[in-house]
mmCIF file of C-alpha atoms and ligand atoms in Angstrom:
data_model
loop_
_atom_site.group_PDB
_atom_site.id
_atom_site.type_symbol
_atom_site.label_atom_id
_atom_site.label_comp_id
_atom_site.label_asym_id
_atom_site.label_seq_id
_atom_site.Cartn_x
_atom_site.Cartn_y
_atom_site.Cartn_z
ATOM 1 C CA UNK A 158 0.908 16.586 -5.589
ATOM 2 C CA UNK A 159 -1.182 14.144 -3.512
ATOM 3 C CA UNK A 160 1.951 12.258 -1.918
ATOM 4 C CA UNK A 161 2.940 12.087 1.926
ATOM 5 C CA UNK A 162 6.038 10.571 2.487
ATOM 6 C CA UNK A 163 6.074 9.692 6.421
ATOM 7 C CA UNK A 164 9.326 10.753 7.523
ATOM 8 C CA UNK A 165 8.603 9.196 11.228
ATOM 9 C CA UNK A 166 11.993 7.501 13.121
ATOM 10 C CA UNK A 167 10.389 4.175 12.786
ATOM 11 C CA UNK A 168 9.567 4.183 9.286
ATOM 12 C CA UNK A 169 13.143 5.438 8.200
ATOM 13 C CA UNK A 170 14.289 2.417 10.791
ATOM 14 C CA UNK A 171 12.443 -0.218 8.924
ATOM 15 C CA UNK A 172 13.015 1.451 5.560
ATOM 16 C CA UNK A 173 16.807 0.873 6.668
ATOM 17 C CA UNK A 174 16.318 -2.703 7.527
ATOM 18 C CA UNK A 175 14.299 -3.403 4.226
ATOM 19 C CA UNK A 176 16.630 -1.806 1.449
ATOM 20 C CA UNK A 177 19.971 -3.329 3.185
ATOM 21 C CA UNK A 178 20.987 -6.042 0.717
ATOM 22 C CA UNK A 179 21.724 -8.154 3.517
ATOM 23 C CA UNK A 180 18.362 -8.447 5.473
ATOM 24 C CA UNK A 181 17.206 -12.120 5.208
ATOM 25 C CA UNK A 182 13.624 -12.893 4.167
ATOM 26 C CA UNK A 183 12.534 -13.454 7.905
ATOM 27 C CA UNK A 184 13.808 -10.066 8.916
ATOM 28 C CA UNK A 185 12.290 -8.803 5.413
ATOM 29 C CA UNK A 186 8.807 -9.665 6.397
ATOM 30 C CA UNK A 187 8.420 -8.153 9.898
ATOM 31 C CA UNK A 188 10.168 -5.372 9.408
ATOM 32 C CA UNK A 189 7.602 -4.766 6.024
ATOM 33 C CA UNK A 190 4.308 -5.206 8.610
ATOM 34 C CA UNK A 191 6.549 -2.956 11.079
ATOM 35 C CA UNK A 192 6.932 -0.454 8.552
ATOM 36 C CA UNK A 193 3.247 -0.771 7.561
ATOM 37 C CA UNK A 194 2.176 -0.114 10.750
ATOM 38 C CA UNK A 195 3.367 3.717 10.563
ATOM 39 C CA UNK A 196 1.938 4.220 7.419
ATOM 40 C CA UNK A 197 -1.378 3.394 8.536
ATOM 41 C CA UNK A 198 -1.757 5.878 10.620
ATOM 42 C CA UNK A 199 -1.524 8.859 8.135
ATOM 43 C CA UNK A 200 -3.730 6.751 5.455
ATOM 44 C CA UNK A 201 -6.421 6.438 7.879
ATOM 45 C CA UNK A 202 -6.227 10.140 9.117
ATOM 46 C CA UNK A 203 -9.204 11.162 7.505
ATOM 47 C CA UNK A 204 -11.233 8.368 7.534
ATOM 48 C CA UNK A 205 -15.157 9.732 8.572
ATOM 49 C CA UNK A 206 -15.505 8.313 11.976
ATOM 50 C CA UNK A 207 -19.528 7.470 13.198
ATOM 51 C CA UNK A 208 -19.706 9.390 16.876
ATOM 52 C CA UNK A 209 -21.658 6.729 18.881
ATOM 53 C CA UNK A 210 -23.201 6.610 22.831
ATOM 54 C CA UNK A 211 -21.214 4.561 25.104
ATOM 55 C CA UNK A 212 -21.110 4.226 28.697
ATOM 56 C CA UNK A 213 -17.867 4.723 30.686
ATOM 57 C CA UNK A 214 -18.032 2.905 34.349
ATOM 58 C CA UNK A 215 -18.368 6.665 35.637
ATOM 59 C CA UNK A 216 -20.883 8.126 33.051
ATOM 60 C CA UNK A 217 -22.245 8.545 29.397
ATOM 61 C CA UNK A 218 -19.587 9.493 27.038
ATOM 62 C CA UNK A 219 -19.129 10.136 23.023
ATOM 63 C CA UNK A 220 -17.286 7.575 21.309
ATOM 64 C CA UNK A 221 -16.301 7.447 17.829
ATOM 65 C CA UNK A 222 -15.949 3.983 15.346
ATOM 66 C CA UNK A 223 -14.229 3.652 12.416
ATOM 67 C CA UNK A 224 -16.044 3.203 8.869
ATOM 68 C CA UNK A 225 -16.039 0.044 6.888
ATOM 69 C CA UNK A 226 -12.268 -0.697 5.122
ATOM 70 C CA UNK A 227 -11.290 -2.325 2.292
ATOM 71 C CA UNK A 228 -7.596 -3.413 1.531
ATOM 72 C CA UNK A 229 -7.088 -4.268 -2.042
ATOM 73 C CA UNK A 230 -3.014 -5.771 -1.705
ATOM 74 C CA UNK A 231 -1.643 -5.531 -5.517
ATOM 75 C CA UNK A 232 0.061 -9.142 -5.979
ATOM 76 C CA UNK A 233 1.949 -10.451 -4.837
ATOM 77 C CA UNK A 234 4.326 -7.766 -2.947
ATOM 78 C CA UNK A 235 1.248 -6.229 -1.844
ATOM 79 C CA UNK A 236 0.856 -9.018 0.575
ATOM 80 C CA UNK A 237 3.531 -8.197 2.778
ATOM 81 C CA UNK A 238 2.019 -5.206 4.046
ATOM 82 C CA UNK A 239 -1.763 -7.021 4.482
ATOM 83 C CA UNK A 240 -1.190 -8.577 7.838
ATOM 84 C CA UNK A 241 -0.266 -4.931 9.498
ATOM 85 C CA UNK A 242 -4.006 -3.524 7.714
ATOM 86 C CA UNK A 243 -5.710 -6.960 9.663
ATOM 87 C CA UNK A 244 -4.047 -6.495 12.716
ATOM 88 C CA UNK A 245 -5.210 -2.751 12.985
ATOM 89 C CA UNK A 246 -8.365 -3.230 11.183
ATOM 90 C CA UNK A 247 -9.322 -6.626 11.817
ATOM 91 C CA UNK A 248 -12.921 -6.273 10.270
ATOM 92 C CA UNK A 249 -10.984 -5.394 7.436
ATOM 93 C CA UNK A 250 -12.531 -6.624 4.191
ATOM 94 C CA UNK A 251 -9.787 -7.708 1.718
ATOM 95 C CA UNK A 252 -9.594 -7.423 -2.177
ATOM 96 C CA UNK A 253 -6.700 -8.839 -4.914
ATOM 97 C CA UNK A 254 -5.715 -7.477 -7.825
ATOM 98 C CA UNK A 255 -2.884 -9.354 -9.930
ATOM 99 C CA UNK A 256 -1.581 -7.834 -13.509
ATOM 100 C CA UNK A 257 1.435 -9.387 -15.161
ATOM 101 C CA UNK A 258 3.424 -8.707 -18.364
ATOM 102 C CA UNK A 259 2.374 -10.730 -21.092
ATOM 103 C CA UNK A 260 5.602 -13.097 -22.158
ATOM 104 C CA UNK A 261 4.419 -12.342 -26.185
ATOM 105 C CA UNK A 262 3.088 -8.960 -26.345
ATOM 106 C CA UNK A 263 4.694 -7.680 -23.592
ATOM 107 C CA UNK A 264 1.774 -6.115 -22.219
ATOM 108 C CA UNK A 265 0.101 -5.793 -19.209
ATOM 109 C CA UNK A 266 -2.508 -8.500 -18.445
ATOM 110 C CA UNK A 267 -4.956 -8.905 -15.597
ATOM 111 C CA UNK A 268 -4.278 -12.488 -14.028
ATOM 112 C CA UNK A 269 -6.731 -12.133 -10.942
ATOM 113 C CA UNK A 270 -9.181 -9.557 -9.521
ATOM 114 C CA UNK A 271 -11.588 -10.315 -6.613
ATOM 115 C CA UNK A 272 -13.420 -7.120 -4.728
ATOM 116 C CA UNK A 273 -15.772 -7.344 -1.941
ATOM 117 C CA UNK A 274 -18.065 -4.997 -1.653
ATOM 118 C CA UNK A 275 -16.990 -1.560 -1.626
ATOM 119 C CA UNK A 276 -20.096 0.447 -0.604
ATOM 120 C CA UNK A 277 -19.737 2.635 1.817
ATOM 121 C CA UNK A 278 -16.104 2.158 2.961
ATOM 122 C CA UNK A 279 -12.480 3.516 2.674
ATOM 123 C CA UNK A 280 -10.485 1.796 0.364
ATOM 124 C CA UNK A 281 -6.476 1.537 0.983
ATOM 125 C CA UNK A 282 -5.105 0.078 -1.928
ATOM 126 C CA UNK A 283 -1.543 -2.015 -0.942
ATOM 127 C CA UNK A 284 1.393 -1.524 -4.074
ATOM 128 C CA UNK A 285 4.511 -1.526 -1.982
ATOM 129 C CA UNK A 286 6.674 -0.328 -5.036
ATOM 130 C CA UNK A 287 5.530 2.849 -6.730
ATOM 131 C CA UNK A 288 7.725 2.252 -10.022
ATOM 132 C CA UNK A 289 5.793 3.280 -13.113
ATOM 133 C CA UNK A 290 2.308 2.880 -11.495
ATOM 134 C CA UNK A 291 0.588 1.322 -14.274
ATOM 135 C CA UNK A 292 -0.365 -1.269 -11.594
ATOM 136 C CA UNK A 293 -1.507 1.126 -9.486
ATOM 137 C CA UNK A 294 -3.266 3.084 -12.080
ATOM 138 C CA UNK A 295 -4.966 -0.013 -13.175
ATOM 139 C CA UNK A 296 -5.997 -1.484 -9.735
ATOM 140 C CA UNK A 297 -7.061 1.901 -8.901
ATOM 141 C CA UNK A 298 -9.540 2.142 -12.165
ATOM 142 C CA UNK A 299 -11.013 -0.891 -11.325
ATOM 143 C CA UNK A 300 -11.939 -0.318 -7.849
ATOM 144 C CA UNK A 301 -13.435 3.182 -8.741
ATOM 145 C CA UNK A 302 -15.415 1.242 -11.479
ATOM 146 C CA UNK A 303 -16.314 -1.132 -8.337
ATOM 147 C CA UNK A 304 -17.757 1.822 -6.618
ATOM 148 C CA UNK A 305 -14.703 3.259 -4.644
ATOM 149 C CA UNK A 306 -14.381 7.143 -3.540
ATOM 150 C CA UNK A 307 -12.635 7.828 -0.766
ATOM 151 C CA UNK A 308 -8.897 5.570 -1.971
ATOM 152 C CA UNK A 309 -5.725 5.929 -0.415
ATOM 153 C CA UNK A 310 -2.547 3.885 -1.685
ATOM 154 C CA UNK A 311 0.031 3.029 0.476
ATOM 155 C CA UNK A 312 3.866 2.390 -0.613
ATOM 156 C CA UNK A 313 6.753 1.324 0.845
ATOM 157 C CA UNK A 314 8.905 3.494 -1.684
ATOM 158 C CA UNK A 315 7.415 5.612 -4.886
ATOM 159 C CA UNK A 316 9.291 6.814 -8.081
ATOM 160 C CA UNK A 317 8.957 10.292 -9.133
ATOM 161 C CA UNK A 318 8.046 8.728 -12.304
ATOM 162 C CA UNK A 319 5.020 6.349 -10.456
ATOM 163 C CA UNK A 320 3.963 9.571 -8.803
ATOM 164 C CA UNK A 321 3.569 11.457 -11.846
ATOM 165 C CA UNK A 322 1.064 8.631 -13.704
ATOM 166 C CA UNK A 323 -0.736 8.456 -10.261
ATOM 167 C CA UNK A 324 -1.156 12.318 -10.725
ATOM 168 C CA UNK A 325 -2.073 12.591 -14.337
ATOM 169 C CA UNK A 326 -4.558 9.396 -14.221
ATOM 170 C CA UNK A 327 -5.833 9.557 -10.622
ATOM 171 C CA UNK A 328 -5.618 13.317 -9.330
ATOM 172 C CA UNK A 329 -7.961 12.448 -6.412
ATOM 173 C CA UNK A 330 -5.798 9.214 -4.620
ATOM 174 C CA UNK A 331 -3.859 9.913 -2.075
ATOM 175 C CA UNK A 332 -0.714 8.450 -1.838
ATOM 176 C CA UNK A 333 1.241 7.353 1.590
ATOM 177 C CA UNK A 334 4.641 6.510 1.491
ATOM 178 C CA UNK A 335 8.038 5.700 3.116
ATOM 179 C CA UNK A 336 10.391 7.344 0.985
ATOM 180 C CA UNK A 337 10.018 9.207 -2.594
ATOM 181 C CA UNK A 338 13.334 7.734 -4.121
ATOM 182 C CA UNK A 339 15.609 9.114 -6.992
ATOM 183 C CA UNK A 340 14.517 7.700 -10.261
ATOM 184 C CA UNK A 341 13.918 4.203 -12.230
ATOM 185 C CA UNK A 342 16.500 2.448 -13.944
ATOM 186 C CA UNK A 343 16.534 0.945 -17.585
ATOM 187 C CA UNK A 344 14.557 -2.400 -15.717
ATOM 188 C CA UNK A 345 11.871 -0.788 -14.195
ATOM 189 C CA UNK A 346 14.011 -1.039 -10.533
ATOM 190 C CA UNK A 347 13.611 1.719 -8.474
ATOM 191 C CA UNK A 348 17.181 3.231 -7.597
ATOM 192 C CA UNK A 349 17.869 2.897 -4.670
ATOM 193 C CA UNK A 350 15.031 1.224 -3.990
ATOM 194 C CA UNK A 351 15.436 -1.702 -1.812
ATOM 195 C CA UNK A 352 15.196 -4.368 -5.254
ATOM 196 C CA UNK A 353 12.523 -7.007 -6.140
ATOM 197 C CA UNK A 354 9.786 -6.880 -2.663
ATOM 198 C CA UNK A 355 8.056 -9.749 -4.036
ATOM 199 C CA UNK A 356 11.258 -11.504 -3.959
ATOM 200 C CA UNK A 357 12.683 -10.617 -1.219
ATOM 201 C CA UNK A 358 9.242 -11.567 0.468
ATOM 202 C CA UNK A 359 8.927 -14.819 -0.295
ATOM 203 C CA UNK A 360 13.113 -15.895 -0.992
ATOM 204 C CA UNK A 361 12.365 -16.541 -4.700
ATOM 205 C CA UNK A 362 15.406 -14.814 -5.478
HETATM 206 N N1 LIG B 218 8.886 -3.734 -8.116
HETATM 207 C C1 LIG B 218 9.811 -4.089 -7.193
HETATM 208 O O1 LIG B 218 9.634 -5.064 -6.469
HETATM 209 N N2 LIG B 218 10.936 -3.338 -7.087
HETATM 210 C C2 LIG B 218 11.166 -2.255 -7.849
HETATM 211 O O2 LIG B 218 12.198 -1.603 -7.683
HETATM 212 C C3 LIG B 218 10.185 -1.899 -8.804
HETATM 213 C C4 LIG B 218 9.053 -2.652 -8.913
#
């Protein structure tokens, strides 16, 4: 199974503060970058660093810079964990990738997509909620048919049943999470979850 679930004081902290039903949408948003922030650490753990010549004031030295990194944030809940990426990466380069349920049909349509170039650099795809990770399946297709290898996903909370399609379709993604929670409900929710992050987000509750 390619899932890490960061079990680090700070991201069970945060985790706290985001599933509480009363957290306001102000308290919602930082503590989602806050959160971020210690999941970036693992995602980025293997990322192929160029060893470079630098000069310290005493004498030569190795240094090492990080490769190219593209954030693809799944809309729109993905967006609340972008600024924490551009803050720690700010030559970040920054994707979209929107799906929505058909009203009619009822299935899943692609409303927006917009890559930059992925050539080159680690991709960290953004899907905050793990639920039955068609999203994530999808987004993830289309940046591999974009030219992405090396993809790590990053999740505030993941469903066993999210984790599963992320294993059958993508083998190869790693996924980077807060918590692995207990199951989906007849909605789509994820129990406990910590209910709608878009929502919450951006008070359209
Ligand atoms: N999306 C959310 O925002 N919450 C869930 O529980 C599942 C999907």
């Amino acid at each position: 199974m390619n899932l890490t679930v960061i079990d680090h004081p700070l991201t069970r902290h945060y985790l706290t503060v985001l599933r509480d039903r009363r957290t306001t949408s102000e308290q919602f948003r930082a503590a989602s970058r806050r959160l971020t922030y210690t999941l970036i650490h693992e995602a980025t753990a293997r990322a192929p660093l160029h060893q470079i010549d630098i000069e310290t004031p005493l004498e030569p030295a190795v240094g090492y810079r990080m490769p190219g990194v593209v954030a693809i944030a799944v809309l729109r809940a993905g967006l609340g964990m972008l600024d924490a990426v551009i803050d720690l990466i700010p030559n970040v380069k920054v994707g979209f990738a929107g799906l929505q349920r058909d009203e009619e049909t009822a299935l899943p349509m692609e409303y927006y997509f917009r890559l930059p170039d992925l050539s080159g650099s680690v991709v960290l795809i953004l899907e905050p909620m793990l639920a039955t990770g068609g999203s994530l399946s999808w987004a993830v297709a289309k940046a591999k048919s974009n030219g992405a290898r090396e993809i790590t996903t990053l999740c505030v909370v993941a469903a066993p049943e999210g984790v599963r399609r992320m294993y059958q379709d993508h083998p190869d993604v790693r996924i980077v999470a807060a918590a692995l929670d207990r199951e989906l409900n007849s909605q789509f929710y994820i129990q406990p979850g910590l209910g709608d992050m878009g929502d919450r987000l951006f008070g359209t509750l």
